[in-house]
mmCIF file of C-alpha atoms in Angstrom:
data_model
loop_
_atom_site.group_PDB
_atom_site.id
_atom_site.type_symbol
_atom_site.label_atom_id
_atom_site.label_comp_id
_atom_site.label_asym_id
_atom_site.label_seq_id
_atom_site.Cartn_x
_atom_site.Cartn_y
_atom_site.Cartn_z
ATOM 1 C CA MET A 75 19.202 11.604 -39.232
ATOM 2 C CA PRO A 76 16.852 14.005 -37.162
ATOM 3 C CA VAL A 77 16.452 13.024 -33.356
ATOM 4 C CA GLU A 78 12.916 12.475 -32.555
ATOM 5 C CA TYR A 79 10.502 13.372 -29.673
ATOM 6 C CA LYS A 80 9.589 11.636 -26.654
ATOM 7 C CA ASP A 81 6.485 11.814 -25.327
ATOM 8 C CA TYR A 82 7.437 10.379 -22.243
ATOM 9 C CA TYR A 83 3.481 10.584 -20.809
ATOM 10 C CA LYS A 84 2.032 9.081 -23.677
ATOM 11 C CA ILE A 85 4.541 5.918 -23.032
ATOM 12 C CA LEU A 86 3.384 4.849 -19.627
ATOM 13 C CA GLY A 87 -0.041 6.046 -20.499
ATOM 14 C CA VAL A 88 -0.756 8.843 -18.125
ATOM 15 C CA PRO A 89 -1.580 12.526 -18.532
ATOM 16 C CA LYS A 90 0.597 15.352 -17.872
ATOM 17 C CA THR A 91 -1.464 15.660 -14.478
ATOM 18 C CA ALA A 92 0.378 12.174 -12.551
ATOM 19 C CA THR A 93 0.983 12.275 -9.821
ATOM 20 C CA THR A 94 4.056 10.791 -8.613
ATOM 21 C CA GLU A 95 1.740 7.797 -7.405
ATOM 22 C CA GLU A 96 0.083 6.817 -10.355
ATOM 23 C CA ILE A 97 2.965 7.172 -12.904
ATOM 24 C CA LYS A 98 4.810 4.715 -10.497
ATOM 25 C CA LYS A 99 1.439 2.402 -10.545
ATOM 26 C CA ALA A 100 1.674 2.608 -14.157
ATOM 27 C CA TYR A 101 4.964 1.758 -14.567
ATOM 28 C CA ARG A 102 4.842 -1.185 -12.574
ATOM 29 C CA LYS A 103 1.957 -2.603 -14.740
ATOM 30 C CA LEU A 104 4.144 -1.763 -17.603
ATOM 31 C CA ALA A 105 7.199 -2.996 -17.035
ATOM 32 C CA ARG A 106 5.947 -6.955 -15.447
ATOM 33 C CA GLN A 107 4.082 -6.682 -18.887
ATOM 34 C CA TYR A 108 7.054 -6.244 -21.291
ATOM 35 C CA HIS A 109 9.782 -7.078 -19.387
ATOM 36 C CA PRO A 110 12.035 -9.583 -21.306
ATOM 37 C CA ASP A 111 11.838 -12.675 -19.321
ATOM 38 C CA ILE A 112 8.288 -12.787 -19.410
ATOM 39 C CA ASN A 113 6.652 -10.542 -22.299
ATOM 40 C CA ARG A 114 8.377 -12.816 -25.746
ATOM 41 C CA LYS A 115 6.863 -11.068 -28.309
ATOM 42 C CA PRO A 116 10.105 -9.323 -30.677
ATOM 43 C CA GLU A 117 8.480 -5.328 -29.818
ATOM 44 C CA ALA A 118 9.120 -6.237 -25.912
ATOM 45 C CA GLU A 119 12.357 -5.560 -24.954
ATOM 46 C CA LYS A 120 12.624 -2.619 -27.190
ATOM 47 C CA ARG A 121 9.097 -1.271 -25.008
ATOM 48 C CA PHE A 122 10.232 -2.466 -21.600
ATOM 49 C CA LYS A 123 13.485 -0.354 -22.906
ATOM 50 C CA GLU A 124 11.271 2.311 -22.520
ATOM 51 C CA ILE A 125 9.120 2.792 -20.395
ATOM 52 C CA ASN A 126 12.402 2.270 -17.786
ATOM 53 C CA GLU A 127 14.097 5.509 -19.692
ATOM 54 C CA ALA A 128 10.123 7.112 -19.123
ATOM 55 C CA ASN A 129 10.415 6.530 -15.692
ATOM 56 C CA GLU A 130 13.887 7.769 -15.039
ATOM 57 C CA VAL A 131 12.644 11.051 -15.854
ATOM 58 C CA LEU A 132 9.146 11.331 -15.038
ATOM 59 C CA SER A 133 9.082 9.521 -11.617
ATOM 60 C CA ASP A 134 12.047 12.531 -10.208
ATOM 61 C CA PRO A 135 9.698 15.513 -9.229
ATOM 62 C CA ASP A 136 13.351 17.577 -10.765
ATOM 63 C CA LYS A 137 14.474 15.929 -13.503
ATOM 64 C CA ARG A 138 10.458 15.828 -14.552
ATOM 65 C CA GLY A 139 10.228 19.477 -13.901
ATOM 66 C CA ARG A 140 13.519 19.536 -16.895
ATOM 67 C CA TYR A 141 11.351 17.637 -19.492
ATOM 68 C CA ASP A 142 7.787 19.708 -18.379
ATOM 69 C CA GLN A 143 10.093 23.021 -18.972
ATOM 70 C CA VAL A 144 11.419 21.887 -22.466
ATOM 71 C CA GLY A 145 8.785 20.099 -24.020
ATOM 72 C CA PRO A 146 8.374 19.353 -28.070
ATOM 73 C CA ASP A 147 10.655 22.717 -28.242
ATOM 74 C CA TRP A 148 13.121 20.508 -27.159
ATOM 75 C CA ALA A 149 15.856 20.562 -29.776
ATOM 76 C CA ARG A 150 15.910 24.303 -29.857
ATOM 77 C CA PHE A 151 17.693 23.945 -26.500
ATOM 78 C CA ALA A 152 19.482 20.746 -26.966
ATOM 79 C CA GLY A 153 23.242 20.800 -26.985
ATOM 80 C CA GLY A 154 24.193 23.942 -24.351
ATOM 81 C CA GLY A 155 22.195 26.427 -25.521
ATOM 82 C CA ALA A 156 19.666 28.453 -23.548
ATOM 83 C CA GLN A 157 17.465 27.122 -21.584
ATOM 84 C CA PRO A 158 13.889 28.995 -20.921
ATOM 85 C CA GLY A 159 14.383 31.767 -17.877
ATOM 86 C CA GLY A 160 17.867 32.370 -19.540
ATOM 87 C CA PHE A 161 20.310 30.256 -17.831
ATOM 88 C CA ARG A 162 21.949 27.538 -18.911
ATOM 89 C CA TRP A 163 22.141 23.738 -18.867
ATOM 90 C CA THR A 164 25.873 22.391 -18.042
ATOM 91 C CA VAL A 165 26.702 19.022 -15.943
ATOM 92 C CA ASN A 166 28.478 19.286 -12.762
ATOM 93 C CA GLY A 167 29.503 23.082 -13.087
ATOM 94 C CA ARG A 168 30.282 22.495 -16.087
ATOM 95 C CA PRO A 169 28.611 22.343 -19.745
ATOM 96 C CA GLY A 170 28.355 19.537 -22.287
ATOM 97 C CA GLY A 171 26.838 16.327 -20.226
ATOM 98 C CA LEU A 172 27.298 12.739 -20.161
ATOM 99 C CA GLY A 173 28.930 11.091 -22.599
ATOM 100 C CA ALA A 174 27.080 7.839 -24.662
ATOM 101 C CA GLU A 175 29.356 5.378 -22.702
ATOM 102 C CA ASP A 176 27.413 7.576 -19.914
ATOM 103 C CA LEU A 177 23.579 7.111 -21.399
ATOM 104 C CA GLY A 178 23.676 3.154 -21.122
ATOM 105 C CA ASP A 179 21.159 2.319 -24.028
ATOM 106 C CA PHE A 180 18.673 5.348 -23.728
ATOM 107 C CA SER A 181 17.552 6.330 -26.509
ATOM 108 C CA ASP A 182 18.932 9.194 -28.994
ATOM 109 C CA PHE A 183 16.100 11.860 -27.572
ATOM 110 C CA PHE A 184 18.078 11.299 -24.029
ATOM 111 C CA ARG A 185 20.919 10.795 -24.941
ATOM 112 C CA THR A 186 20.977 14.671 -26.916
ATOM 113 C CA LEU A 187 18.494 16.022 -24.221
ATOM 114 C CA PHE A 188 19.800 14.796 -20.751
ATOM 115 C CA GLY A 189 24.231 13.638 -21.993
ATOM 116 C CA GLN A 190 24.365 16.610 -24.179
ATOM 117 C CA GLY A 191 22.880 18.803 -22.284
ATOM 118 C CA GLY A 192 20.417 18.116 -19.468
ATOM 119 C CA GLY A 193 21.732 19.511 -16.597
ATOM 120 C CA PHE A 194 22.383 16.137 -14.891
ATOM 121 C CA ALA A 195 25.723 13.756 -13.294
ATOM 122 C CA ALA A 196 25.664 10.312 -13.613
ATOM 123 C CA ASP A 197 24.366 9.527 -10.133
ATOM 124 C CA ASP A 198 21.780 11.692 -10.352
ATOM 125 C CA LEU A 199 20.170 9.002 -13.267
ATOM 126 C CA PHE A 200 20.768 6.024 -11.997
ATOM 127 C CA GLY A 201 21.947 6.056 -8.741
ATOM 128 C CA ALA A 202 25.487 4.824 -9.202
ATOM 129 C CA ARG A 203 28.526 6.479 -10.137
ATOM 130 C CA ALA A 204 28.954 6.901 -14.463
ATOM 131 C CA GLY A 205 28.741 4.397 -16.303
ATOM 132 C CA ARG A 206 28.167 1.120 -14.026
ATOM 133 C CA ARG A 207 23.765 0.983 -14.337
ATOM 134 C CA SER A 208 22.113 -1.326 -12.164
ATOM 135 C CA ARG A 209 19.620 -3.969 -14.282
ATOM 136 C CA VAL A 210 16.048 -3.165 -13.590
ATOM 137 C CA ALA A 211 13.591 -5.547 -13.290
ATOM 138 C CA PRO A 212 10.031 -6.520 -11.384
ATOM 139 C CA GLY A 213 9.871 -9.115 -8.466
ATOM 140 C CA ALA A 214 8.835 -12.628 -9.304
ATOM 141 C CA ASP A 215 5.171 -13.417 -8.229
ATOM 142 C CA LEU A 216 5.279 -15.002 -4.596
ATOM 143 C CA GLU A 217 2.143 -18.095 -3.981
ATOM 144 C CA ALA A 218 1.119 -20.179 -0.718
ATOM 145 C CA THR A 219 -2.023 -20.717 0.846
ATOM 146 C CA ILE A 220 -4.702 -20.002 3.168
ATOM 147 C CA GLU A 221 -7.254 -22.781 4.516
ATOM 148 C CA ILE A 222 -10.075 -20.810 5.432
ATOM 149 C CA THR A 223 -13.315 -22.137 7.105
ATOM 150 C CA LEU A 224 -16.568 -23.069 4.809
ATOM 151 C CA LEU A 225 -18.171 -20.716 7.486
ATOM 152 C CA ASP A 226 -15.293 -17.857 6.394
ATOM 153 C CA ALA A 227 -16.535 -18.548 2.611
ATOM 154 C CA PHE A 228 -19.542 -17.567 3.604
ATOM 155 C CA LYS A 229 -19.136 -14.622 5.624
ATOM 156 C CA GLY A 230 -16.175 -13.193 4.438
ATOM 157 C CA ALA A 231 -13.309 -12.837 6.926
ATOM 158 C CA ASP A 232 -9.943 -11.046 8.320
ATOM 159 C CA ARG A 233 -7.362 -13.326 8.429
ATOM 160 C CA GLU A 234 -3.143 -12.773 9.049
ATOM 161 C CA VAL A 235 -1.086 -15.197 6.796
ATOM 162 C CA GLU A 236 2.795 -15.726 7.281
ATOM 163 C CA VAL A 237 4.770 -15.295 4.566
ATOM 164 C CA SER A 238 8.180 -15.854 3.830
ATOM 165 C CA ASP A 239 10.331 -13.996 1.244
ATOM 166 C CA ALA A 240 13.368 -16.450 -0.538
ATOM 167 C CA SER A 241 15.773 -15.471 2.271
ATOM 168 C CA GLY A 242 14.085 -17.199 4.679
ATOM 169 C CA ARG A 243 12.876 -13.179 6.142
ATOM 170 C CA SER A 244 9.581 -13.357 7.912
ATOM 171 C CA ARG A 245 6.124 -11.071 7.567
ATOM 172 C CA THR A 246 2.870 -11.219 8.878
ATOM 173 C CA LEU A 247 0.274 -9.743 6.513
ATOM 174 C CA ARG A 248 -3.300 -9.531 7.084
ATOM 175 C CA VAL A 249 -5.881 -10.305 4.088
ATOM 176 C CA LYS A 250 -9.211 -9.466 4.063
ATOM 177 C CA ILE A 251 -11.496 -12.223 2.965
ATOM 178 C CA PRO A 252 -14.321 -11.856 0.328
ATOM 179 C CA ALA A 253 -17.344 -13.297 1.032
ATOM 180 C CA GLY A 254 -17.866 -16.373 -1.255
ATOM 181 C CA VAL A 255 -14.236 -17.080 -2.463
ATOM 182 C CA ARG A 256 -14.563 -20.532 -4.051
ATOM 183 C CA ASP A 257 -11.999 -22.980 -3.098
ATOM 184 C CA GLY A 258 -8.896 -22.954 -5.318
ATOM 185 C CA GLN A 259 -9.718 -19.449 -6.029
ATOM 186 C CA ARG A 260 -6.495 -17.037 -5.725
ATOM 187 C CA ILE A 261 -6.705 -13.739 -3.835
ATOM 188 C CA ARG A 262 -4.395 -10.832 -5.437
ATOM 189 C CA LEU A 263 -1.646 -9.326 -2.405
ATOM 190 C CA GLY A 264 -0.760 -6.260 -5.241
ATOM 191 C CA GLY A 265 3.535 -5.067 -4.332
ATOM 192 C CA GLN A 266 4.024 -8.159 -2.014
ATOM 193 C CA GLY A 267 5.591 -10.890 -3.137
ATOM 194 C CA GLY A 268 9.115 -10.617 -4.539
ATOM 195 C CA ALA A 269 11.509 -7.550 -4.439
ATOM 196 C CA GLY A 270 12.716 -5.884 -7.837
ATOM 197 C CA GLU A 271 15.871 -5.158 -8.782
ATOM 198 C CA GLY A 272 17.685 -2.690 -9.196
ATOM 199 C CA GLY A 273 13.928 -0.139 -8.279
ATOM 200 C CA GLY A 274 12.400 -2.477 -10.194
ATOM 201 C CA PRO A 275 8.048 -2.739 -8.923
ATOM 202 C CA ALA A 276 7.765 -6.476 -6.356
ATOM 203 C CA GLY A 277 6.115 -8.503 -7.527
ATOM 204 C CA ASP A 278 2.684 -10.081 -6.090
ATOM 205 C CA LEU A 279 1.494 -12.620 -3.796
ATOM 206 C CA TYR A 280 -1.042 -14.755 -4.922
ATOM 207 C CA LEU A 281 -2.792 -17.022 -1.899
ATOM 208 C CA ARG A 282 -5.208 -20.433 -3.503
ATOM 209 C CA VAL A 283 -7.907 -20.301 -0.604
ATOM 210 C CA ARG A 284 -8.269 -23.885 0.758
ATOM 211 C CA ILE A 285 -11.848 -24.624 2.409
ATOM 212 C CA ARG A 286 -12.490 -27.284 5.250
ATOM 213 C CA PRO A 287 -14.374 -29.892 4.841
ATOM 214 C CA HIS A 288 -17.945 -29.379 6.734
ATOM 215 C CA PRO A 289 -19.852 -32.015 8.649
ATOM 216 C CA LEU A 290 -23.382 -30.967 7.778
ATOM 217 C CA PHE A 291 -22.512 -29.098 4.397
ATOM 218 C CA THR A 292 -20.978 -29.841 0.611
ATOM 219 C CA ARG A 293 -20.456 -26.884 -1.921
ATOM 220 C CA ASP A 294 -21.572 -26.648 -5.850
ATOM 221 C CA GLY A 295 -21.104 -23.433 -7.104
ATOM 222 C CA ASP A 296 -23.078 -21.393 -5.115
ATOM 223 C CA ASP A 297 -25.208 -24.400 -4.141
ATOM 224 C CA LEU A 298 -24.361 -25.740 -0.341
ATOM 225 C CA ARG A 299 -26.877 -29.417 -0.107
ATOM 226 C CA MET A 300 -27.342 -31.569 3.128
ATOM 227 C CA ASP A 301 -28.788 -34.236 4.069
ATOM 228 C CA LEU A 302 -31.004 -34.092 6.937
ATOM 229 C CA PRO A 303 -32.644 -37.097 8.848
ATOM 230 C CA VAL A 304 -36.366 -37.784 9.466
ATOM 231 C CA ALA A 305 -38.467 -40.149 11.796
ATOM 232 C CA LEU A 306 -40.471 -42.703 9.671
ATOM 233 C CA HIS A 307 -43.036 -41.177 10.672
ATOM 234 C CA GLU A 308 -42.621 -37.562 9.835
ATOM 235 C CA ALA A 309 -42.674 -38.885 6.312
ATOM 236 C CA LEU A 310 -45.400 -40.900 6.157
ATOM 237 C CA LEU A 311 -47.742 -37.969 7.597
ATOM 238 C CA GLY A 312 -45.618 -34.906 6.796
ATOM 239 C CA ALA A 313 -44.046 -32.276 9.984
ATOM 240 C CA GLU A 314 -42.729 -29.128 10.645
ATOM 241 C CA VAL A 315 -39.037 -29.405 10.764
ATOM 242 C CA THR A 316 -35.905 -27.362 11.861
ATOM 243 C CA VAL A 317 -33.209 -27.410 9.999
ATOM 244 C CA PRO A 318 -29.772 -25.920 10.614
ATOM 245 C CA THR A 319 -28.094 -23.403 7.389
ATOM 246 C CA LEU A 320 -25.026 -20.641 8.039
ATOM 247 C CA LYS A 321 -27.609 -18.854 7.968
ATOM 248 C CA GLY A 322 -28.664 -19.767 11.067
ATOM 249 C CA ARG A 323 -31.562 -22.408 12.071
ATOM 250 C CA VAL A 324 -35.264 -22.701 9.359
ATOM 251 C CA SER A 325 -38.207 -24.695 9.301
ATOM 252 C CA LEU A 326 -38.869 -26.964 6.932
ATOM 253 C CA ARG A 327 -42.167 -28.695 5.850
ATOM 254 C CA ILE A 328 -41.965 -32.238 5.699
ATOM 255 C CA PRO A 329 -44.586 -33.256 3.369
ATOM 256 C CA PRO A 330 -46.799 -36.486 4.066
ATOM 257 C CA GLU A 331 -45.268 -39.284 1.851
ATOM 258 C CA THR A 332 -42.629 -37.646 1.824
ATOM 259 C CA GLN A 333 -40.099 -41.139 -0.297
ATOM 260 C CA ASN A 334 -37.228 -41.688 1.152
ATOM 261 C CA GLY A 335 -34.120 -40.056 -1.009
ATOM 262 C CA ARG A 336 -35.979 -36.992 -2.151
ATOM 263 C CA THR A 337 -35.078 -33.918 -2.277
ATOM 264 C CA ILE A 338 -36.292 -30.063 -1.085
ATOM 265 C CA ARG A 339 -34.884 -26.966 -1.842
ATOM 266 C CA LEU A 340 -34.603 -23.806 0.797
ATOM 267 C CA ALA A 341 -34.251 -20.876 -1.738
ATOM 268 C CA GLY A 342 -31.730 -18.641 -0.662
ATOM 269 C CA GLN A 343 -29.543 -20.565 2.064
ATOM 270 C CA GLY A 344 -27.265 -21.091 -0.020
ATOM 271 C CA MET A 345 -23.516 -19.154 -0.688
ATOM 272 C CA PRO A 346 -23.565 -15.495 -2.028
ATOM 273 C CA ARG A 347 -22.897 -14.680 -5.563
ATOM 274 C CA THR A 348 -20.162 -12.052 -6.539
ATOM 275 C CA ALA A 349 -22.914 -10.872 -8.728
ATOM 276 C CA GLY A 350 -25.351 -10.750 -5.523
ATOM 277 C CA GLY A 351 -28.021 -12.717 -4.164
ATOM 278 C CA SER A 352 -27.579 -16.356 -3.092
ATOM 279 C CA GLY A 353 -27.333 -19.692 -4.307
ATOM 280 C CA ASP A 354 -29.631 -21.652 -2.542
ATOM 281 C CA LEU A 355 -29.750 -25.256 -0.155
ATOM 282 C CA PHE A 356 -30.351 -28.641 -0.812
ATOM 283 C CA VAL A 357 -31.863 -30.984 1.069
ATOM 284 C CA THR A 358 -32.163 -34.730 1.023
ATOM 285 C CA VAL A 359 -34.119 -36.472 3.756
ATOM 286 C CA ARG A 360 -32.417 -39.560 4.625
ATOM 287 C CA VAL A 361 -35.354 -41.349 6.215
ATOM 288 C CA THR A 362 -34.191 -42.926 9.348
ATOM 289 C CA LEU A 363 -36.247 -46.475 10.233
ATOM 290 C CA PRO A 364 -37.383 -47.186 14.343
ATOM 291 C CA THR A 365 -35.859 -50.058 15.952
ATOM 292 C CA LYS A 366 -36.661 -52.322 19.492
ATOM 293 C CA LEU A 367 -40.866 -52.536 18.484
ATOM 294 C CA ASP A 368 -42.869 -53.370 20.905
ATOM 295 C CA ASP A 369 -45.938 -55.819 19.876
ATOM 296 C CA ASP A 370 -48.115 -52.965 19.145
ATOM 297 C CA GLU A 371 -46.322 -51.502 16.481
ATOM 298 C CA LYS A 372 -45.138 -54.196 14.736
ATOM 299 C CA GLU A 373 -49.488 -55.218 14.493
ATOM 300 C CA CYS A 374 -49.780 -51.703 12.776
ATOM 301 C CA ILE A 375 -46.771 -51.891 10.502
ATOM 302 C CA ARG A 376 -47.688 -55.615 10.096
ATOM 303 C CA ARG A 377 -51.350 -54.220 8.778
ATOM 304 C CA ILE A 378 -49.879 -51.241 7.024
ATOM 305 C CA GLY A 379 -48.019 -53.613 5.069
ATOM 306 C CA ALA A 380 -50.388 -55.746 3.817
ATOM 307 C CA ARG A 381 -52.260 -52.481 2.046
ATOM 308 C CA GLN A 382 -49.021 -51.798 -0.335
ATOM 309 C CA ASP A 383 -48.609 -52.565 -3.550
ATOM 310 C CA ASP A 384 -45.295 -55.121 -3.224
ATOM 311 C CA PRO A 385 -42.935 -52.592 -4.341
ATOM 312 C CA ARG A 386 -40.390 -55.078 -6.265
ATOM 313 C CA ARG A 387 -43.693 -56.470 -9.143
ATOM 314 C CA HIS A 388 -42.179 -54.348 -11.925
ATOM 315 C CA LEU A 389 -38.418 -56.804 -11.266
ATOM 316 C CA LEU A 390 -40.681 -60.110 -11.396
#
């Protein structure tokens, strides 16, 4: 049965001009996606082996150079024949190559090209003595919690977070908190998770955001809400009052005869939206009643009450 040529660039989904960093990034992404411990689909294990095989060659400049030199025309040069450029492939100074038992579960193409005439010692391929391959596996993803203020979530911020791995080693990482982040949202730090096995890629670190309660504002999606104390005469006669926002103080007009519990909208004074713009601030009027009234004030209120309709008449 003929041995099929393996296009390692196609397997990793990178062009032949890809840099070492681009190859590494593609490998890490695919290794996490198809690792048998994560992906239970029947074809995942086979795909994972192909990905590791491609990475074995393309991640090493010398191996990649030899692979590129032979290309799809590899069959002419396999088995110890003459290479392009007039030299022969040898292993440790001798014609031939690694035995099948030294090549683990690599494909027949890999065995033929690099085993029977690939010019690589076992140490070159595996970073260990012949016949012993370490298990390649991506590192575990980790999760931690970071607590911020509502103002941090409004403006965005840079914070330092200390993370400990499974063996108790601590690391300090600098994290950029994006403006508009929500409570419970996760921030991904690529490659900052658990270490991989056998040269596998590190996992990711996910920081779950917790926003501390604010004394004035509550959040409703991208909107903010607050209660505003208003004096009785301001609610009855109308007034211009100052209102705090996360952007600074603004002026708010209280219309005459404003009822207690009325909500007034301040457009664009809420949280920043990821798609652009901002939410709104909804101000709920809470009328505060006067205390320690003198006789003239009481009489004034009696006259007002005498002219008003009974607010409970619909209950009778």
